[in-house]
Each structure stands twice: as C-alpha cells, then as structure tokens.
Amino acid sequence: VRIWDAWSKALLWTLRSHRDHVTTVDWSPTKPFMLASGGWDRRFHLWEIDGAEVEACRTRRNCSESISPVVSGRHPQLVWSVAFAPGGEHVAACHGAVGQSPTVVVYCLDTGKVCRRLGRHRDTPLVVAWSRGLKLASAGMEGRVLIYDGDASLDDMPQGDRDTPEEAVEWLEDLLELHRNTSNVSDSLPVVDSGLSHPLARQAFW
C-alpha cells in the first residue's frame, strides 16, 4: 500500500505487509492517518501512522519504511472490499471465492477483532458500503444487494431474505461441501436463519 502527498505528488510511505495483490483500501472518517486494506492474500490490515512519524515525514522527508499494521485478520477467502463506518468505530470487510462461503464481517476497532459475521450472498461479495444512518450494504456477483442493520451487535442474516425450499437445499449442499473441504468451518461460515423478514431486503441505496 503506497501513500502519496496529493499536493507535492511525493511518495511518503510504502506499507509492506500484504503478500499478494491489494484489492481495497479505505481511510478512517475520524482519524486522518488510519486506513484499512485487504487483498488476495486473504488478509485484512488496519494501519495507523502516529503523529511523530507524520511530522518527521512532512517536514524532513524522513519517512519510515517499517510501519506495521496495528490489527491483522486472516480471512478464509480473498478480501474484496473494506469500508469504515461513519463513526470510525467499525470496519466492514467482505470475502469470498467461487465455491466457497461468501461472508461479510465487521471489525470492532476497540478490540481489533471480528464482532459480527453476516452472510447470505450466493456468490462472491465484491463491495461493502455504509450509509450515514448506519445501514450496511453489500453487493455480490449474483447481482443482489443486501442491507443490514449496521449498529446491531449480533451475528445475523440480512433482513427479509427468506429462502425458498429449493434455496434452502442448495445452501445445505454448499455447507456440506464446504465441511468436506475445510478443517476450520466455524471461522468461515455465517449463521443461517431463514425465518427473518423485513421490507428493506433487496433494496439498494447506491
């Protein structure tokens, strides 16, 4: 991840921790030198550059080349998108790959850990975004946009996406196949509950 000065066009920092292509970055809305990144190495990184380093880099061009992430998370599949919540206290990230469990997770920055796991996409989720009203949306390759209550504290499914009996069978087959091909299912599976309903499901807001 490289950070450039927009005015001077000078390269300031190169953040070296990802082991494969970086697919997404997002800046904190409340902390000017905090950012999140994700990539094909299946890793989520949270970076924060402290004030002393910023001052040294700006005034003396003495920019550190050894900045490490303050939080790192390993995902079971490729990470495609990260997005800070408006208040800066949470970061959403989505991961998925063909034939694997597509999932959206939310990191709580006070602990640096995943505090929610969301799902129900049938194919890779490619983007996540927050609204100002703390709704979280994700869009996947299957052509659907799912909306979640962004300030809830529990794992859940997007409201209103009730499975048909045929879809429920497909989900079960996918879960069984994943169980046969992974040794750590509990870290990668969303909670499945087909009994939720709400008119906000399938409503897009971008």
Coordinates of C-alpha atoms in Angstrom, one line a residue:
V1 CA 0.0 0.0 0.0
R2 CA 1.5 3.4 -1.0
I3 CA 0.5 6.8 0.4
W4 CA 1.3 9.9 -1.7
D5 CA 1.2 13.6 -0.9
A6 CA -1.6 15.0 -3.0
W7 CA 0.0 18.4 -3.3
S8 CA 3.6 17.6 -3.9
K9 CA 2.9 14.3 -5.6
A10 CA 5.7 12.8 -3.5
L11 CA 5.6 9.2 -2.2
L12 CA 5.5 9.3 1.6
W13 CA 5.0 5.7 2.8
T14 CA 5.0 2.2 1.5
L15 CA 3.2 -0.1 3.8
R16 CA 4.6 -3.6 3.3
S17 CA 2.6 -6.4 4.9
H18 CA 0.4 -7.9 2.2
R19 CA 1.7 -10.9 0.4
D20 CA -0.4 -10.6 -2.8
H21 CA -2.4 -8.1 -4.7
V22 CA -4.1 -5.4 -2.6
T23 CA -7.7 -5.1 -3.8
T24 CA -9.1 -2.4 -1.5
V25 CA -8.2 0.5 0.9
D26 CA -10.3 2.9 2.9
W27 CA -9.5 5.8 5.1
S28 CA -11.0 6.4 8.6
P29 CA -13.5 9.2 8.6
T30 CA -12.4 10.2 12.2
K31 CA -8.6 9.6 12.3
P32 CA -6.8 11.2 9.4
F33 CA -3.8 8.7 9.4
M34 CA -5.7 5.5 9.9
L35 CA -6.6 3.2 7.0
A36 CA -7.7 -0.3 6.3
S37 CA -6.7 -2.6 3.5
G38 CA -7.5 -6.1 2.1
G39 CA -6.1 -8.3 -0.6
W40 CA -5.7 -11.6 -2.4
D41 CA -3.5 -12.9 0.4
R42 CA -6.8 -13.2 2.4
R43 CA -5.7 -10.7 4.9
F44 CA -7.3 -7.6 6.5
H45 CA -4.9 -5.0 7.8
L46 CA -5.6 -1.8 9.9
W47 CA -2.8 0.8 9.8
E48 CA -2.3 3.9 11.9
I49 CA 0.6 6.3 11.4
D50 CA 1.4 8.2 14.6
G51 CA 1.8 12.0 14.9
A52 CA 5.5 12.0 15.3
E53 CA 6.0 9.9 12.2
V54 CA 3.7 12.2 10.2
E55 CA 5.6 15.3 11.3
A56 CA 9.0 13.8 10.5
C57 CA 7.9 12.7 7.1
R58 CA 6.3 16.0 6.2
T59 CA 8.9 18.4 7.5
R60 CA 12.2 16.4 7.0
R61 CA 11.1 13.9 4.4
N62 CA 12.3 11.3 6.9
C63 CA 9.5 8.8 6.2
S64 CA 9.7 5.4 7.9
E65 CA 9.8 2.3 5.7
S66 CA 8.9 -0.1 8.5
I67 CA 5.4 0.7 9.5
S68 CA 3.5 -2.4 10.6
P69 CA -0.3 -2.9 10.8
V70 CA -1.9 -2.4 14.2
V71 CA -4.5 -5.0 13.5
S72 CA -4.3 -8.0 11.2
G73 CA -7.0 -10.5 10.4
R74 CA -6.8 -13.7 8.3
H75 CA -9.9 -14.5 6.1
P76 CA -10.7 -17.8 4.6
Q77 CA -11.1 -16.3 1.1
L78 CA -9.9 -13.3 -0.9
V79 CA -10.8 -10.0 0.6
W80 CA -12.5 -7.7 -1.9
S81 CA -13.7 -4.6 -0.1
V82 CA -13.3 -2.8 3.2
A83 CA -15.2 0.2 4.5
F84 CA -15.2 2.3 7.7
A85 CA -18.5 3.0 9.4
P86 CA -19.3 6.8 9.6
G87 CA -18.4 6.9 13.3
G88 CA -15.0 5.3 12.7
E89 CA -15.5 2.6 15.3
H90 CA -16.1 -0.3 12.9
V91 CA -14.8 -1.5 9.6
A92 CA -16.7 -3.9 7.3
A93 CA -14.9 -6.3 5.1
C94 CA -16.2 -8.9 2.6
H95 CA -14.5 -12.1 1.4
G96 CA -15.4 -14.9 -1.0
A97 CA -14.3 -17.1 -3.8
V98 CA -16.0 -19.4 -6.3
G99 CA -17.5 -22.4 -4.5
Q100 CA -16.7 -21.0 -1.0
S101 CA -18.7 -19.4 1.7
P102 CA -19.2 -15.7 0.8
T103 CA -19.3 -13.6 4.0
V104 CA -19.3 -10.0 5.3
V105 CA -17.6 -9.4 8.6
V106 CA -17.4 -6.3 10.9
Y107 CA -14.3 -5.5 12.9
C108 CA -14.7 -3.6 16.2
L109 CA -11.7 -1.3 16.4
D110 CA -11.7 -1.1 20.2
T111 CA -10.8 -4.8 20.4
G112 CA -9.3 -5.3 16.9
K113 CA -11.4 -8.4 16.4
V114 CA -14.4 -9.5 14.3
C115 CA -17.6 -8.6 16.2
R116 CA -20.2 -9.6 13.6
R117 CA -20.5 -12.1 10.8
L118 CA -23.0 -11.6 8.1
G119 CA -23.9 -13.6 5.0
R120 CA -26.5 -14.9 2.6
H121 CA -24.7 -14.0 -0.6
R122 CA -24.7 -16.9 -3.0
D123 CA -21.6 -15.7 -4.8
T124 CA -18.6 -13.5 -4.1
P125 CA -19.5 -10.2 -2.4
L126 CA -17.4 -7.6 -4.2
V127 CA -18.2 -4.3 -2.3
V128 CA -19.4 -3.1 1.1
A129 CA -20.6 0.4 1.9
W130 CA -22.2 2.2 4.9
S131 CA -24.9 4.8 4.8
R132 CA -24.9 7.8 7.2
G133 CA -27.8 6.2 9.1
L134 CA -25.6 3.2 10.0
K135 CA -27.1 0.8 7.5
L136 CA -24.5 -1.5 5.9
A137 CA -24.9 -2.8 2.3
S138 CA -23.1 -5.4 0.4
A139 CA -23.3 -6.3 -3.3
G140 CA -22.3 -9.7 -4.8
M141 CA -21.6 -11.3 -8.1
E142 CA -25.0 -13.0 -8.1
G143 CA -26.5 -9.5 -8.8
R144 CA -28.0 -8.8 -5.4
V145 CA -27.6 -6.0 -2.9
L146 CA -28.2 -7.0 0.8
I147 CA -28.8 -4.5 3.6
Y148 CA -28.0 -5.0 7.3
D149 CA -28.7 -3.1 10.5
G150 CA -25.2 -1.7 11.0
D151 CA -25.4 -0.8 14.7
A152 CA -26.7 -4.2 15.8
S153 CA -24.3 -6.3 17.9
L154 CA -25.3 -9.8 17.0
D155 CA -24.4 -12.1 14.1
D156 CA -27.3 -12.2 11.7
M157 CA -28.5 -12.5 8.1
P158 CA -29.8 -9.6 6.0
Q159 CA -33.3 -8.8 6.9
G160 CA -36.0 -10.1 4.6
D161 CA -34.1 -12.6 2.5
R162 CA -36.3 -15.7 3.2
D163 CA -35.1 -18.8 1.4
T164 CA -37.4 -20.9 -0.7
P165 CA -37.3 -24.6 0.0
E166 CA -35.1 -25.1 -3.1
E167 CA -32.7 -22.4 -2.0
A168 CA -32.5 -24.0 1.5
V169 CA -31.5 -27.3 -0.1
E170 CA -28.8 -25.5 -2.1
W171 CA -27.4 -23.8 1.0
L172 CA -27.3 -27.2 2.8
E173 CA -25.5 -28.8 -0.1
D174 CA -23.0 -25.9 -0.1
L175 CA -22.4 -26.2 3.6
L176 CA -21.8 -29.9 3.5
E177 CA -19.4 -29.5 0.6
L178 CA -17.5 -26.8 2.5
H179 CA -17.4 -29.0 5.5
R180 CA -15.8 -31.8 3.5
N181 CA -13.1 -29.4 2.1
T182 CA -12.0 -27.4 5.1
S183 CA -10.8 -28.1 8.6
N184 CA -11.9 -24.9 10.2
V185 CA -15.6 -24.4 9.2
S186 CA -16.5 -22.5 12.3
D187 CA -14.4 -19.5 11.3
S188 CA -15.8 -19.1 7.8
L189 CA -19.5 -19.9 8.0
P190 CA -22.2 -17.3 8.5
V191 CA -25.2 -18.1 10.7
V192 CA -28.0 -19.3 8.6
D193 CA -31.6 -18.4 9.6
S194 CA -34.4 -18.5 7.0
G195 CA -37.0 -17.1 9.4
L196 CA -36.2 -13.3 9.2
S197 CA -38.3 -10.9 7.1
H198 CA -38.1 -7.2 6.5
P199 CA -39.1 -5.0 3.6
L200 CA -35.5 -3.5 3.4
A201 CA -34.1 -6.6 1.8
R202 CA -33.1 -6.3 -1.8
Q203 CA -33.3 -2.5 -1.6
A204 CA -30.2 -0.8 -2.9
F205 CA -29.1 2.7 -1.8
W206 CA -26.1 3.4 -4.0

